[in-house]
Amino acid sequence: MRIGMFTDSYFPQISGVSTSIKILKDELEARGHEVIIFTTTDPHAVVEPNIVRLTSIPFLSFKERRIAIKGFSKALKEAKKYKIDIIHTHTEFSLGIAGKYVAKMLDIPSIHTYHTMYEKYVHYIARGKIIRKNDVIRLSRIFCNRTAGIIVPSQLMKEMLMDYGVKAEIRVIPTGIPIPEAIPGIREKMRQQLGLKDDEIVLLSLSRLAYEKNLHKTINAFPAVLKKYPNAKLVFAGDGPAREDLETLVRDSKLTDSISFVGEVAYEAVPNYYQMADVYVNASESETQGLTYLESIVNGCPVVAKRNDYLSEIIRNPLLGSLFTEDDEMAEHIIQTIEKTQSNQQQLEEAELIREISAETFSKRVLSYYRNVIANDVFETEKKKTTILMRKIKQINR
């Protein structure tokens, strides 16, 4: 099968969407399928096979992301050359529209993955004065209802789209991740590299440093953790627009000796950080699939995070972590999780869960959906042909 994936965000841009697409691409290719990525140009991108880049510019105040300004004809030409069987869009914006255009012109089905709760991001565009929540709902509804099917990473996202008025079929397929092997000596090596001691308790926050991630709440909760565990350290891995304000908060809170910022982490180095840490912490309320949670779990690092329906299904075993409801509960949940990791040396493993969140399971489910959509498209096409034929026969017999 030849799949055309259309996305505004792809490497070298680092994001959950980019990671999700690459995981799916790698798994599908490993199964013998061909994946062609249609995405935006990027000044740091290198030429790679099966990646088509359309001319783009930075997206308004969200300058780390880009939006295509032309290239529909190029996308169509390339799609014809590759003889694509199905279009899979991963954005509702420029490349998503391009994907719909290509699908229509080639008369092939298209499906869509709805990755992001955009209502949490409208403040990036003119401080929320141009695009508002109702605009997001309307645009999402229009885009999703004009596709053969929708993939969402969680039941939470499915319910949100249904509330938006989306009538197209919505299938929940959680994003999977590769199951890594433990890296011998990586804990000691990474700690030495980051200036951390072997006996220190390391809390890790690994994400884009954006305001909607509520990273300041993790900093505010940390003094209570320090009171119980004076040898605790908090490491922020990642970069983004909130970094300067977060560093200021750390200085004002007199926590510079205990909290550090290591900057952006290369995709291939991510497992090293989880395997170095004792607890992964996250206070975000905007996550819909939370790849970082899954990455942490499969790397043996327990999670402390804000409760939502998606995480409640994942974090069932207390050895996998703890979920808090109110922000003022975060510190206590971190402390309790530290205590469990110190008193119970059992490795974090739950075979059924690991299989459920594996990249292999993810790709099998998406591939099954592709086949289902293509079969339905063929059926509908033949049905239309039959209807037209019957009409012509009736006209002849009149």
PDB file of N, CA, C and O in Angstrom, residues 33-82:
ATOM      1  N   HIS A  33       5.105  -1.438   3.419  1.00  0.00           N
ATOM      2  CA  HIS A  33       4.295  -0.414   2.782  1.00  0.00           C
ATOM      3  C   HIS A  33       5.156   0.816   2.490  1.00  0.00           C
ATOM      4  O   HIS A  33       6.223   0.999   3.086  1.00  0.00           O
ATOM      5  N   GLU A  34       4.692   1.656   1.586  1.00  0.00           N
ATOM      6  CA  GLU A  34       5.438   2.870   1.215  1.00  0.00           C
ATOM      7  C   GLU A  34       4.710   4.093   1.761  1.00  0.00           C
ATOM      8  O   GLU A  34       3.506   4.248   1.548  1.00  0.00           O
ATOM      9  N   VAL A  35       5.446   4.938   2.470  1.00  0.00           N
ATOM     10  CA  VAL A  35       4.865   6.143   3.077  1.00  0.00           C
ATOM     11  C   VAL A  35       5.562   7.364   2.507  1.00  0.00           C
ATOM     12  O   VAL A  35       6.790   7.458   2.537  1.00  0.00           O
ATOM     13  N   ILE A  36       4.769   8.301   1.995  1.00  0.00           N
ATOM     14  CA  ILE A  36       5.308   9.553   1.469  1.00  0.00           C
ATOM     15  C   ILE A  36       4.792  10.684   2.342  1.00  0.00           C
ATOM     16  O   ILE A  36       3.584  10.849   2.533  1.00  0.00           O
ATOM     17  N   ILE A  37       5.708  11.443   2.918  1.00  0.00           N
ATOM     18  CA  ILE A  37       5.362  12.556   3.800  1.00  0.00           C
ATOM     19  C   ILE A  37       5.293  13.841   2.983  1.00  0.00           C
ATOM     20  O   ILE A  37       6.259  14.214   2.309  1.00  0.00           O
ATOM     21  N   PHE A  38       4.170  14.526   3.026  1.00  0.00           N
ATOM     22  CA  PHE A  38       4.010  15.856   2.433  1.00  0.00           C
ATOM     23  C   PHE A  38       3.990  16.847   3.586  1.00  0.00           C
ATOM     24  O   PHE A  38       3.093  16.803   4.441  1.00  0.00           O
ATOM     25  N   THR A  39       4.966  17.745   3.628  1.00  0.00           N
ATOM     26  CA  THR A  39       5.060  18.657   4.764  1.00  0.00           C
ATOM     27  C   THR A  39       5.637  19.998   4.321  1.00  0.00           C
ATOM     28  O   THR A  39       5.816  20.261   3.131  1.00  0.00           O
ATOM     29  N   THR A  40       5.911  20.857   5.288  1.00  0.00           N
ATOM     30  CA  THR A  40       6.405  22.202   5.000  1.00  0.00           C
ATOM     31  C   THR A  40       7.927  22.216   4.832  1.00  0.00           C
ATOM     32  O   THR A  40       8.625  21.343   5.325  1.00  0.00           O
ATOM     33  N   THR A  41       8.407  23.250   4.143  1.00  0.00           N
ATOM     34  CA  THR A  41       9.845  23.466   4.097  1.00  0.00           C
ATOM     35  C   THR A  41      10.321  23.894   5.484  1.00  0.00           C
ATOM     36  O   THR A  41       9.539  24.376   6.308  1.00  0.00           O
ATOM     37  N   ASP A  42      11.600  23.695   5.741  1.00  0.00           N
ATOM     38  CA  ASP A  42      12.181  24.083   7.021  1.00  0.00           C
ATOM     39  C   ASP A  42      13.645  24.417   6.782  1.00  0.00           C
ATOM     40  O   ASP A  42      14.346  23.650   6.101  1.00  0.00           O
ATOM     41  N   PRO A  43      14.132  25.547   7.320  1.00  0.00           N
ATOM     42  CA  PRO A  43      15.520  25.932   7.059  1.00  0.00           C
ATOM     43  C   PRO A  43      16.550  24.925   7.563  1.00  0.00           C
ATOM     44  O   PRO A  43      17.695  24.933   7.119  1.00  0.00           O
ATOM     45  N   HIS A  44      16.137  24.053   8.483  1.00  0.00           N
ATOM     46  CA  HIS A  44      17.073  23.074   9.045  1.00  0.00           C
ATOM     47  C   HIS A  44      16.880  21.677   8.466  1.00  0.00           C
ATOM     48  O   HIS A  44      17.555  20.735   8.880  1.00  0.00           O
ATOM     49  N   ALA A  45      15.962  21.539   7.518  1.00  0.00           N
ATOM     50  CA  ALA A  45      15.665  20.226   6.953  1.00  0.00           C
ATOM     51  C   ALA A  45      16.749  19.793   5.972  1.00  0.00           C
ATOM     52  O   ALA A  45      17.376  20.618   5.309  1.00  0.00           O
ATOM     53  N   VAL A  46      16.968  18.490   5.895  1.00  0.00           N
ATOM     54  CA  VAL A  46      17.879  17.925   4.904  1.00  0.00           C
ATOM     55  C   VAL A  46      17.036  17.139   3.904  1.00  0.00           C
ATOM     56  O   VAL A  46      15.905  16.736   4.191  1.00  0.00           O
ATOM     57  N   VAL A  47      17.585  16.932   2.718  1.00  0.00           N
ATOM     58  CA  VAL A  47      16.860  16.197   1.685  1.00  0.00           C
ATOM     59  C   VAL A  47      16.767  14.723   2.074  1.00  0.00           C
ATOM     60  O   VAL A  47      17.779  14.090   2.397  1.00  0.00           O
ATOM     61  N   GLU A  48      15.556  14.198   2.095  1.00  0.00           N
ATOM     62  CA  GLU A  48      15.332  12.795   2.430  1.00  0.00           C
ATOM     63  C   GLU A  48      14.402  12.173   1.400  1.00  0.00           C
ATOM     64  O   GLU A  48      13.531  12.855   0.843  1.00  0.00           O
ATOM     65  N   PRO A  49      14.555  10.883   1.125  1.00  0.00           N
ATOM     66  CA  PRO A  49      13.659  10.225   0.167  1.00  0.00           C
ATOM     67  C   PRO A  49      12.235  10.160   0.711  1.00  0.00           C
ATOM     68  O   PRO A  49      12.018  10.079   1.933  1.00  0.00           O
ATOM     69  N   ASN A  50      11.263  10.217  -0.196  1.00  0.00           N
ATOM     70  CA  ASN A  50       9.845  10.087   0.150  1.00  0.00           C
ATOM     71  C   ASN A  50       9.326  11.193   1.072  1.00  0.00           C
ATOM     72  O   ASN A  50       8.359  10.995   1.810  1.00  0.00           O
ATOM     73  N   ILE A  51       9.996  12.348   1.046  1.00  0.00           N
ATOM     74  CA  ILE A  51       9.498  13.507   1.782  1.00  0.00           C
ATOM     75  C   ILE A  51       9.373  14.671   0.795  1.00  0.00           C
ATOM     76  O   ILE A  51      10.362  15.096   0.194  1.00  0.00           O
ATOM     77  N   VAL A  52       8.153  15.143   0.626  1.00  0.00           N
ATOM     78  CA  VAL A  52       7.859  16.244  -0.298  1.00  0.00           C
ATOM     79  C   VAL A  52       7.588  17.494   0.530  1.00  0.00           C
ATOM     80  O   VAL A  52       6.681  17.504   1.362  1.00  0.00           O
ATOM     81  N   ARG A  53       8.369  18.545   0.304  1.00  0.00           N
ATOM     82  CA  ARG A  53       8.216  19.770   1.102  1.00  0.00           C
ATOM     83  C   ARG A  53       7.635  20.893   0.249  1.00  0.00           C
ATOM     84  O   ARG A  53       8.133  21.175  -0.841  1.00  0.00           O
ATOM     85  N   LEU A  54       6.587  21.525   0.804  1.00  0.00           N
ATOM     86  CA  LEU A  54       5.926  22.629   0.123  1.00  0.00           C
ATOM     87  C   LEU A  54       6.362  23.952   0.744  1.00  0.00           C
ATOM     88  O   LEU A  54       6.518  24.055   1.968  1.00  0.00           O
ATOM     89  N   THR A  55       6.542  24.970  -0.100  1.00  0.00           N
ATOM     90  CA  THR A  55       7.015  26.284   0.348  1.00  0.00           C
ATOM     91  C   THR A  55       6.170  26.797   1.514  1.00  0.00           C
ATOM     92  O   THR A  55       4.935  26.794   1.458  1.00  0.00           O
ATOM     93  N   SER A  56       6.847  27.252   2.570  1.00  0.00           N
ATOM     94  CA  SER A  56       6.121  27.649   3.785  1.00  0.00           C
ATOM     95  C   SER A  56       6.768  28.848   4.457  1.00  0.00           C
ATOM     96  O   SER A  56       7.892  29.234   4.138  1.00  0.00           O
ATOM     97  N   ILE A  57       6.041  29.416   5.419  1.00  0.00           N
ATOM     98  CA  ILE A  57       6.526  30.518   6.244  1.00  0.00           C
ATOM     99  C   ILE A  57       6.175  30.215   7.701  1.00  0.00           C
ATOM    100  O   ILE A  57       5.295  29.399   7.971  1.00  0.00           O
ATOM    101  N   PRO A  58       6.859  30.874   8.672  1.00  0.00           N
ATOM    102  CA  PRO A  58       6.497  30.681  10.088  1.00  0.00           C
ATOM    103  C   PRO A  58       5.039  31.062  10.326  1.00  0.00           C
ATOM    104  O   PRO A  58       4.507  31.989   9.707  1.00  0.00           O
ATOM    105  N   PHE A  59       4.394  30.341  11.241  1.00  0.00           N
ATOM    106  CA  PHE A  59       2.974  30.531  11.501  1.00  0.00           C
ATOM    107  C   PHE A  59       2.762  31.616  12.559  1.00  0.00           C
ATOM    108  O   PHE A  59       2.807  31.363  13.755  1.00  0.00           O
ATOM    109  N   LEU A  60       2.519  32.853  12.116  1.00  0.00           N
ATOM    110  CA  LEU A  60       2.197  33.991  12.986  1.00  0.00           C
ATOM    111  C   LEU A  60       3.093  34.017  14.220  1.00  0.00           C
ATOM    112  O   LEU A  60       4.299  33.909  14.119  1.00  0.00           O
ATOM    113  N   SER A  61       2.476  34.146  15.415  1.00  0.00           N
ATOM    114  CA  SER A  61       3.272  34.243  16.640  1.00  0.00           C
ATOM    115  C   SER A  61       3.806  32.891  17.085  1.00  0.00           C
ATOM    116  O   SER A  61       4.652  32.812  17.973  1.00  0.00           O
ATOM    117  N   PHE A  62       3.321  31.806  16.464  1.00  0.00           N
ATOM    118  CA  PHE A  62       3.772  30.461  16.784  1.00  0.00           C
ATOM    119  C   PHE A  62       4.882  30.104  15.804  1.00  0.00           C
ATOM    120  O   PHE A  62       4.761  29.211  14.981  1.00  0.00           O
ATOM    121  N   LYS A  63       6.008  30.853  15.887  1.00  0.00           N
ATOM    122  CA  LYS A  63       7.022  30.820  14.840  1.00  0.00           C
ATOM    123  C   LYS A  63       7.803  29.517  14.769  1.00  0.00           C
ATOM    124  O   LYS A  63       8.529  29.278  13.808  1.00  0.00           O
ATOM    125  N   GLU A  64       7.682  28.664  15.781  1.00  0.00           N
ATOM    126  CA  GLU A  64       8.365  27.379  15.725  1.00  0.00           C
ATOM    127  C   GLU A  64       7.659  26.422  14.770  1.00  0.00           C
ATOM    128  O   GLU A  64       8.203  25.389  14.400  1.00  0.00           O
ATOM    129  N   ARG A  65       6.440  26.748  14.396  1.00  0.00           N
ATOM    130  CA  ARG A  65       5.677  25.929  13.447  1.00  0.00           C
ATOM    131  C   ARG A  65       5.518  26.710  12.149  1.00  0.00           C
ATOM    132  O   ARG A  65       5.576  27.930  12.126  1.00  0.00           O
ATOM    133  N   ARG A  66       5.276  25.994  11.052  1.00  0.00           N
ATOM    134  CA  ARG A  66       5.226  26.626   9.746  1.00  0.00           C
ATOM    135  C   ARG A  66       3.928  26.264   9.029  1.00  0.00           C
ATOM    136  O   ARG A  66       3.281  25.265   9.344  1.00  0.00           O
ATOM    137  N   ILE A  67       3.568  27.102   8.043  1.00  0.00           N
ATOM    138  CA  ILE A  67       2.355  26.876   7.270  1.00  0.00           C
ATOM    139  C   ILE A  67       2.679  27.065   5.793  1.00  0.00           C
ATOM    140  O   ILE A  67       3.374  28.022   5.411  1.00  0.00           O
ATOM    141  N   ALA A  68       2.221  26.133   4.970  1.00  0.00           N
ATOM    142  CA  ALA A  68       2.517  26.198   3.530  1.00  0.00           C
ATOM    143  C   ALA A  68       1.749  27.340   2.881  1.00  0.00           C
ATOM    144  O   ALA A  68       0.599  27.610   3.231  1.00  0.00           O
ATOM    145  N   ILE A  69       2.390  28.026   1.947  1.00  0.00           N
ATOM    146  CA  ILE A  69       1.742  29.147   1.259  1.00  0.00           C
ATOM    147  C   ILE A  69       1.493  28.842  -0.221  1.00  0.00           C
ATOM    148  O   ILE A  69       0.799  29.594  -0.894  1.00  0.00           O
ATOM    149  N   LYS A  70       2.068  27.752  -0.716  1.00  0.00           N
ATOM    150  CA  LYS A  70       1.780  27.313  -2.087  1.00  0.00           C
ATOM    151  C   LYS A  70       2.278  25.883  -2.249  1.00  0.00           C
ATOM    152  O   LYS A  70       2.958  25.347  -1.375  1.00  0.00           O
ATOM    153  N   GLY A  71       1.904  25.268  -3.365  1.00  0.00           N
ATOM    154  CA  GLY A  71       2.422  23.932  -3.627  1.00  0.00           C
ATOM    155  C   GLY A  71       1.372  22.863  -3.859  1.00  0.00           C
ATOM    156  O   GLY A  71       1.699  21.680  -3.924  1.00  0.00           O
ATOM    157  N   PHE A  72       0.077  23.251  -3.985  1.00  0.00           N
ATOM    158  CA  PHE A  72      -0.968  22.261  -4.209  1.00  0.00           C
ATOM    159  C   PHE A  72      -0.712  21.471  -5.498  1.00  0.00           C
ATOM    160  O   PHE A  72      -0.885  20.254  -5.550  1.00  0.00           O
ATOM    161  N   SER A  73      -0.308  22.178  -6.560  1.00  0.00           N
ATOM    162  CA  SER A  73      -0.057  21.503  -7.838  1.00  0.00           C
ATOM    163  C   SER A  73       1.141  20.563  -7.724  1.00  0.00           C
ATOM    164  O   SER A  73       1.149  19.470  -8.300  1.00  0.00           O
ATOM    165  N   LYS A  74       2.152  20.971  -6.960  1.00  0.00           N
ATOM    166  CA  LYS A  74       3.317  20.119  -6.741  1.00  0.00           C
ATOM    167  C   LYS A  74       2.916  18.857  -5.972  1.00  0.00           C
ATOM    168  O   LYS A  74       3.348  17.744  -6.310  1.00  0.00           O
ATOM    169  N   ALA A  75       2.074  19.044  -4.934  1.00  0.00           N
ATOM    170  CA  ALA A  75       1.618  17.901  -4.140  1.00  0.00           C
ATOM    171  C   ALA A  75       0.851  16.912  -5.013  1.00  0.00           C
ATOM    172  O   ALA A  75       1.042  15.697  -4.907  1.00  0.00           O
ATOM    173  N   LEU A  76      -0.009  17.439  -5.886  1.00  0.00           N
ATOM    174  CA  LEU A  76      -0.794  16.574  -6.766  1.00  0.00           C
ATOM    175  C   LEU A  76       0.113  15.820  -7.738  1.00  0.00           C
ATOM    176  O   LEU A  76      -0.055  14.614  -7.964  1.00  0.00           O
ATOM    177  N   LYS A  77       1.072  16.530  -8.298  1.00  0.00           N
ATOM    178  CA  LYS A  77       2.002  15.917  -9.245  1.00  0.00           C
ATOM    179  C   LYS A  77       2.787  14.785  -8.579  1.00  0.00           C
ATOM    180  O   LYS A  77       2.938  13.697  -9.143  1.00  0.00           O
ATOM    181  N   GLU A  78       3.278  15.033  -7.354  1.00  0.00           N
ATOM    182  CA  GLU A  78       4.056  14.027  -6.639  1.00  0.00           C
ATOM    183  C   GLU A  78       3.181  12.843  -6.235  1.00  0.00           C
ATOM    184  O   GLU A  78       3.601  11.684  -6.286  1.00  0.00           O
ATOM    185  N   ALA A  79       1.950  13.129  -5.813  1.00  0.00           N
ATOM    186  CA  ALA A  79       1.033  12.065  -5.419  1.00  0.00           C
ATOM    187  C   ALA A  79       0.727  11.147  -6.597  1.00  0.00           C
ATOM    188  O   ALA A  79       0.636   9.920  -6.453  1.00  0.00           O
ATOM    189  N   LYS A  80       0.568  11.745  -7.783  1.00  0.00           N
ATOM    190  CA  LYS A  80       0.345  10.942  -8.992  1.00  0.00           C
ATOM    191  C   LYS A  80       1.564  10.080  -9.293  1.00  0.00           C
ATOM    192  O   LYS A  80       1.445   8.908  -9.662  1.00  0.00           O
ATOM    193  N   LYS A  81       2.750  10.670  -9.148  1.00  0.00           N
ATOM    194  CA  LYS A  81       3.988   9.947  -9.434  1.00  0.00           C
ATOM    195  C   LYS A  81       4.140   8.725  -8.529  1.00  0.00           C
ATOM    196  O   LYS A  81       4.530   7.644  -8.981  1.00  0.00           O
ATOM    197  N   TYR A  82       3.788   8.895  -7.236  1.00  0.00           N
ATOM    198  CA  TYR A  82       3.919   7.795  -6.287  1.00  0.00           C
ATOM    199  C   TYR A  82       2.747   6.814  -6.338  1.00  0.00           C
ATOM    200  O   TYR A  82       2.781   5.765  -5.699  1.00  0.00           O
TER     201      TYR A  82
END
